[in-house]
CSV table of C-alpha atoms in Angstrom, one decimal:
chain,number,residue,atom,x,y,z
A,10,UNK,CA,-0.1,0.1,0.1
A,11,UNK,CA,1.2,3.5,-0.9
A,12,UNK,CA,1.5,5.9,2.2
A,13,UNK,CA,1.1,9.6,1.6
A,14,UNK,CA,2.4,11.8,4.3
A,15,UNK,CA,1.2,15.3,4.4
A,16,UNK,CA,2.8,18.2,6.2
A,17,UNK,CA,2.4,20.4,8.3
A,18,UNK,CA,-0.5,18.9,10.2
A,19,UNK,CA,-2.1,22.5,10.8
A,20,UNK,CA,-1.1,26.1,9.4
A,21,UNK,CA,-2.4,29.2,10.9
A,22,UNK,CA,-2.5,32.1,8.3
A,23,UNK,CA,-4.2,35.4,7.5
A,24,UNK,CA,-6.3,36.1,4.4
A,25,UNK,CA,-4.1,37.2,1.6
A,26,UNK,CA,-1.2,35.1,2.4
A,27,UNK,CA,0.2,32.5,0.3
A,28,UNK,CA,0.6,28.9,1.2
A,29,UNK,CA,2.4,25.8,0.1
A,30,UNK,CA,1.2,22.2,1.2
A,31,UNK,CA,3.5,18.9,1.0
A,32,UNK,CA,2.6,15.5,0.2
A,33,UNK,CA,5.1,12.7,0.1
A,34,UNK,CA,4.4,9.2,-1.4
A,35,UNK,CA,6.1,6.2,0.0
A,36,UNK,CA,7.0,5.1,-3.6
A,37,UNK,CA,6.7,6.7,-6.9
A,38,UNK,CA,3.1,7.5,-8.1
A,39,UNK,CA,4.4,9.2,-11.3
A,40,UNK,CA,2.1,12.2,-11.7
A,41,UNK,CA,-1.1,10.3,-10.4
A,42,UNK,CA,-2.0,12.8,-7.5
A,43,UNK,CA,-5.1,14.6,-6.8
A,44,UNK,CA,-5.8,17.4,-4.1
A,45,UNK,CA,-9.1,17.8,-2.5
A,46,UNK,CA,-10.5,20.4,-0.2
A,47,UNK,CA,-13.1,19.8,2.6
A,48,UNK,CA,-14.9,22.1,4.8
A,49,UNK,CA,-16.6,21.2,8.0
A,50,UNK,CA,-19.9,19.1,7.2
A,51,UNK,CA,-19.3,18.9,3.7
A,52,UNK,CA,-18.2,16.3,1.2
A,53,UNK,CA,-14.5,16.8,-0.4
A,54,UNK,CA,-14.1,18.8,-3.5
A,55,UNK,CA,-11.7,17.9,-6.1
A,56,UNK,CA,-9.3,20.7,-6.8
A,57,UNK,CA,-6.2,19.3,-8.7
A,58,UNK,CA,-5.7,16.0,-10.7
A,59,UNK,CA,-2.9,14.4,-12.2
A,60,UNK,CA,-0.6,16.7,-9.8
A,61,UNK,CA,-0.9,19.9,-11.7
A,62,UNK,CA,-4.3,20.1,-13.6
A,63,UNK,CA,-7.1,22.1,-12.0
A,64,UNK,CA,-10.5,20.6,-12.0
A,65,UNK,CA,-13.5,22.4,-13.6
A,66,UNK,CA,-14.4,25.6,-11.8
A,67,UNK,CA,-11.2,25.6,-9.5
A,68,UNK,CA,-9.8,29.3,-9.2
A,69,UNK,CA,-6.3,30.0,-10.6
A,70,UNK,CA,-5.0,30.7,-7.3
A,71,UNK,CA,-4.9,26.9,-6.7
A,72,UNK,CA,-1.9,25.1,-8.2
A,73,UNK,CA,-0.2,21.9,-8.1
A,74,UNK,CA,3.2,20.4,-8.9
A,75,UNK,CA,5.6,17.6,-8.3
A,76,UNK,CA,6.0,14.1,-9.6
A,77,UNK,CA,7.4,10.9,-8.4
A,78,UNK,CA,7.2,11.0,-4.7
A,79,UNK,CA,7.1,14.7,-3.7
A,80,UNK,CA,4.0,17.0,-4.5
A,81,UNK,CA,2.8,20.3,-3.7
A,82,UNK,CA,-0.4,22.2,-3.5
A,83,UNK,CA,0.0,26.0,-3.5
A,84,UNK,CA,-2.7,28.7,-2.9
A,85,UNK,CA,-1.2,32.2,-4.1
A,86,UNK,CA,-3.3,34.3,-2.0
A,87,UNK,CA,-5.6,33.0,0.7
A,88,UNK,CA,-9.4,33.7,0.4
A,89,UNK,CA,-11.5,33.4,3.5
A,90,UNK,CA,-13.4,30.6,1.8
A,91,UNK,CA,-10.0,28.6,1.4
A,92,UNK,CA,-9.8,27.9,5.1
A,93,UNK,CA,-10.4,24.1,5.2
A,94,UNK,CA,-8.7,20.7,5.3
A,95,UNK,CA,-6.7,19.6,2.3
A,96,UNK,CA,-6.2,16.1,1.2
A,97,UNK,CA,-3.8,14.4,-1.4
A,98,UNK,CA,-4.8,11.1,-3.0
A,99,UNK,CA,-2.9,8.9,-5.4
A,100,UNK,CA,-4.5,7.3,-8.3
A,101,UNK,CA,-1.5,5.1,-9.2
A,102,UNK,CA,-2.5,1.7,-7.8
A,103,UNK,CA,-4.7,-0.1,-5.6
A,104,UNK,CA,-5.6,0.4,-2.9
A,105,UNK,CA,-6.3,4.1,-3.5
A,106,UNK,CA,-5.0,6.0,-0.7
A,107,UNK,CA,-5.3,9.5,1.0
A,108,UNK,CA,-3.0,11.6,2.8
A,109,UNK,CA,-3.8,12.4,6.5
A,110,UNK,CA,-4.7,15.9,5.6
A,111,UNK,CA,-3.5,19.4,6.2
A,112,UNK,CA,-5.6,21.8,8.2
A,113,UNK,CA,-5.5,25.4,7.1
A,114,UNK,CA,-6.9,27.5,9.9
A,115,UNK,CA,-7.4,31.6,10.1
A,116,UNK,CA,-4.8,33.2,12.5
B,2,UNK,CA,-26.5,18.6,-12.7
B,3,UNK,CA,-24.8,15.6,-11.1
B,4,UNK,CA,-26.2,14.4,-7.9
B,5,UNK,CA,-25.3,11.5,-5.6
B,6,UNK,CA,-27.6,10.9,-2.6
B,7,UNK,CA,-26.7,8.2,-0.1
B,8,UNK,CA,-29.1,6.6,2.4
B,9,UNK,CA,-29.4,3.7,4.6
B,10,UNK,CA,-27.1,4.6,7.5
B,11,UNK,CA,-27.8,4.4,11.2
B,12,UNK,CA,-27.0,2.9,14.5
B,13,UNK,CA,-26.3,-0.8,14.8
B,14,UNK,CA,-24.6,-3.1,17.1
B,15,UNK,CA,-21.3,-4.9,16.6
B,16,UNK,CA,-21.6,-7.9,14.4
B,17,UNK,CA,-24.8,-6.7,12.8
B,18,UNK,CA,-25.4,-5.8,9.0
B,19,UNK,CA,-26.5,-2.7,7.3
B,20,UNK,CA,-27.1,-1.9,3.4
B,21,UNK,CA,-26.1,1.7,2.1
B,22,UNK,CA,-27.5,2.9,-1.2
B,23,UNK,CA,-26.4,5.7,-3.3
B,24,UNK,CA,-29.0,7.1,-5.9
B,25,UNK,CA,-27.3,8.8,-8.9
B,26,UNK,CA,-28.7,11.3,-11.3
B,27,UNK,CA,-27.6,14.0,-13.9
B,28,UNK,CA,-25.2,11.6,-15.8
B,29,UNK,CA,-25.3,8.5,-17.6
B,30,UNK,CA,-24.6,6.2,-14.6
B,31,UNK,CA,-23.8,3.0,-16.5
B,32,UNK,CA,-20.9,4.6,-18.0
B,33,UNK,CA,-19.0,5.5,-15.0
B,34,UNK,CA,-17.1,3.7,-12.2
B,35,UNK,CA,-18.3,4.4,-8.8
B,36,UNK,CA,-16.5,4.1,-5.4
B,37,UNK,CA,-17.4,4.3,-1.6
B,38,UNK,CA,-15.0,6.4,0.5
B,39,UNK,CA,-15.5,6.9,4.3
B,40,UNK,CA,-14.5,9.0,6.9
B,41,UNK,CA,-14.2,8.2,10.6
B,42,UNK,CA,-15.5,11.2,12.9
B,43,UNK,CA,-12.7,13.7,13.2
B,44,UNK,CA,-10.4,11.7,10.9
B,45,UNK,CA,-9.3,11.5,7.4
B,46,UNK,CA,-10.7,9.8,4.2
B,47,UNK,CA,-10.4,6.1,3.3
B,48,UNK,CA,-11.3,4.6,0.0
B,49,UNK,CA,-13.0,1.3,0.6
B,50,UNK,CA,-14.3,0.0,-2.7
B,51,UNK,CA,-14.6,0.7,-6.6
B,52,UNK,CA,-17.2,-0.8,-9.0
B,53,UNK,CA,-16.3,-1.0,-12.7
B,54,UNK,CA,-19.3,0.7,-14.7
B,55,UNK,CA,-20.9,-2.9,-15.3
B,56,UNK,CA,-20.4,-4.0,-11.9
B,57,UNK,CA,-18.4,-7.1,-12.9
B,58,UNK,CA,-15.2,-5.9,-11.6
B,59,UNK,CA,-14.9,-4.8,-7.9
B,60,UNK,CA,-12.2,-3.6,-5.9
B,61,UNK,CA,-11.9,-3.5,-1.9
B,62,UNK,CA,-9.6,-2.0,0.6
B,63,UNK,CA,-8.2,-4.8,2.9
B,64,UNK,CA,-9.9,-3.3,5.9
B,65,UNK,CA,-13.4,-4.3,4.4
B,66,UNK,CA,-12.5,-7.0,2.3
B,67,UNK,CA,-14.6,-10.2,3.0
B,68,UNK,CA,-17.1,-8.2,5.1
B,69,UNK,CA,-18.4,-5.8,2.6
B,70,UNK,CA,-19.8,-6.1,-0.7
B,71,UNK,CA,-20.4,-3.5,-3.5
B,72,UNK,CA,-23.1,-3.9,-6.1
B,73,UNK,CA,-24.7,-1.8,-8.5
B,74,UNK,CA,-28.2,-1.8,-10.6
B,75,UNK,CA,-27.5,0.4,-13.6
B,76,UNK,CA,-31.3,0.2,-14.5
B,77,UNK,CA,-32.0,1.9,-11.2
B,78,UNK,CA,-29.0,4.3,-11.4
B,79,UNK,CA,-28.0,2.9,-8.0
B,80,UNK,CA,-24.9,1.8,-6.2
B,81,UNK,CA,-25.1,-0.3,-3.0
B,82,UNK,CA,-22.7,-1.4,-0.1
B,83,UNK,CA,-23.8,-4.4,2.0
B,84,UNK,CA,-21.9,-4.3,5.2
B,85,UNK,CA,-21.8,-7.4,7.2
B,86,UNK,CA,-19.9,-8.2,10.5
B,87,UNK,CA,-19.8,-4.6,11.4
B,88,UNK,CA,-17.1,-3.4,14.0
B,89,UNK,CA,-16.8,-0.2,16.1
B,90,UNK,CA,-14.1,0.8,13.8
B,91,UNK,CA,-16.5,0.9,10.8
B,92,UNK,CA,-18.1,4.0,12.4
B,93,UNK,CA,-17.8,6.8,9.8
B,94,UNK,CA,-19.7,8.7,7.3
B,95,UNK,CA,-20.0,6.9,3.9
B,96,UNK,CA,-19.8,8.7,0.8
B,97,UNK,CA,-20.4,7.3,-2.7
B,98,UNK,CA,-18.0,9.1,-5.1
B,99,UNK,CA,-17.8,9.1,-9.0
B,100,UNK,CA,-14.5,8.1,-10.7
B,101,UNK,CA,-13.2,11.1,-12.9
B,102,UNK,CA,-12.9,10.9,-16.5
B,103,UNK,CA,-10.6,13.3,-18.4
B,104,UNK,CA,-12.3,15.3,-21.4
B,105,UNK,CA,-10.5,12.8,-23.6
B,106,UNK,CA,-12.4,10.1,-22.0
B,107,UNK,CA,-9.5,8.6,-20.1
B,108,UNK,CA,-10.5,7.0,-16.6
B,109,UNK,CA,-8.4,8.5,-13.9
B,110,UNK,CA,-8.5,7.0,-10.5
B,111,UNK,CA,-9.7,10.3,-8.7
B,112,UNK,CA,-13.3,11.4,-7.5
B,113,UNK,CA,-15.0,14.3,-9.2
B,114,UNK,CA,-18.3,14.2,-7.6
B,115,UNK,CA,-19.4,13.0,-4.1
B,116,UNK,CA,-22.5,12.6,-2.2
B,117,UNK,CA,-23.3,14.3,1.0
B,118,UNK,CA,-22.7,11.2,3.0
B,119,UNK,CA,-24.4,8.8,5.3
B,120,UNK,CA,-23.4,8.3,8.9
B,121,UNK,CA,-23.1,4.7,10.2
B,122,UNK,CA,-22.5,4.1,14.0
B,123,UNK,CA,-21.5,0.8,15.1
B,124,UNK,CA,-21.9,0.7,19.1
B,125,UNK,CA,-23.7,-1.4,21.6
């Protein structure tokens, strides 16, 4: 099973700041990584697929990068609605696995 | 508009069974792989099952293999999760989620639409 490790666990930031979240895979997943955003009481929302492609309707302030085992999600300037938990997920092999999440909270 | 609506959750005792349903609308259900993903209270996401578009091929996470069975009825646009021998650690919100297909039609093992989830609580 491919283990995804996300860091940091929690980030405290102010609106307008930029942020980069990290996701590291226990073995290469090539570019088969997605990022999701989840707000309290809601289902996750797909943000990024195949490491760097924005899903439909996702604002340009969200960008993804990386390949192999190291991946990043960058939010260029935090909007109030961006405070949430972010998960990475690998779609390279079964079983599909998620990282433990990074919580982005308002400072 | 794509809609996925789960139902069937509730409180059950350890060892009991429960069947979840996911009603799909707004897309051609029979053309899409579907998944079950769960989230224990206050915890992260765990993929547990994938069904091919026809239902002939099913994958499971080790944590549920042999206890849970996924099936689908394409005529009813519905996905099901039969959960047997339930344990306390199965307590979670269960989501059905659609597999993502790129604009070129390639199947990518991500989830582009999710239901609102249904809560399963296993407790004596």
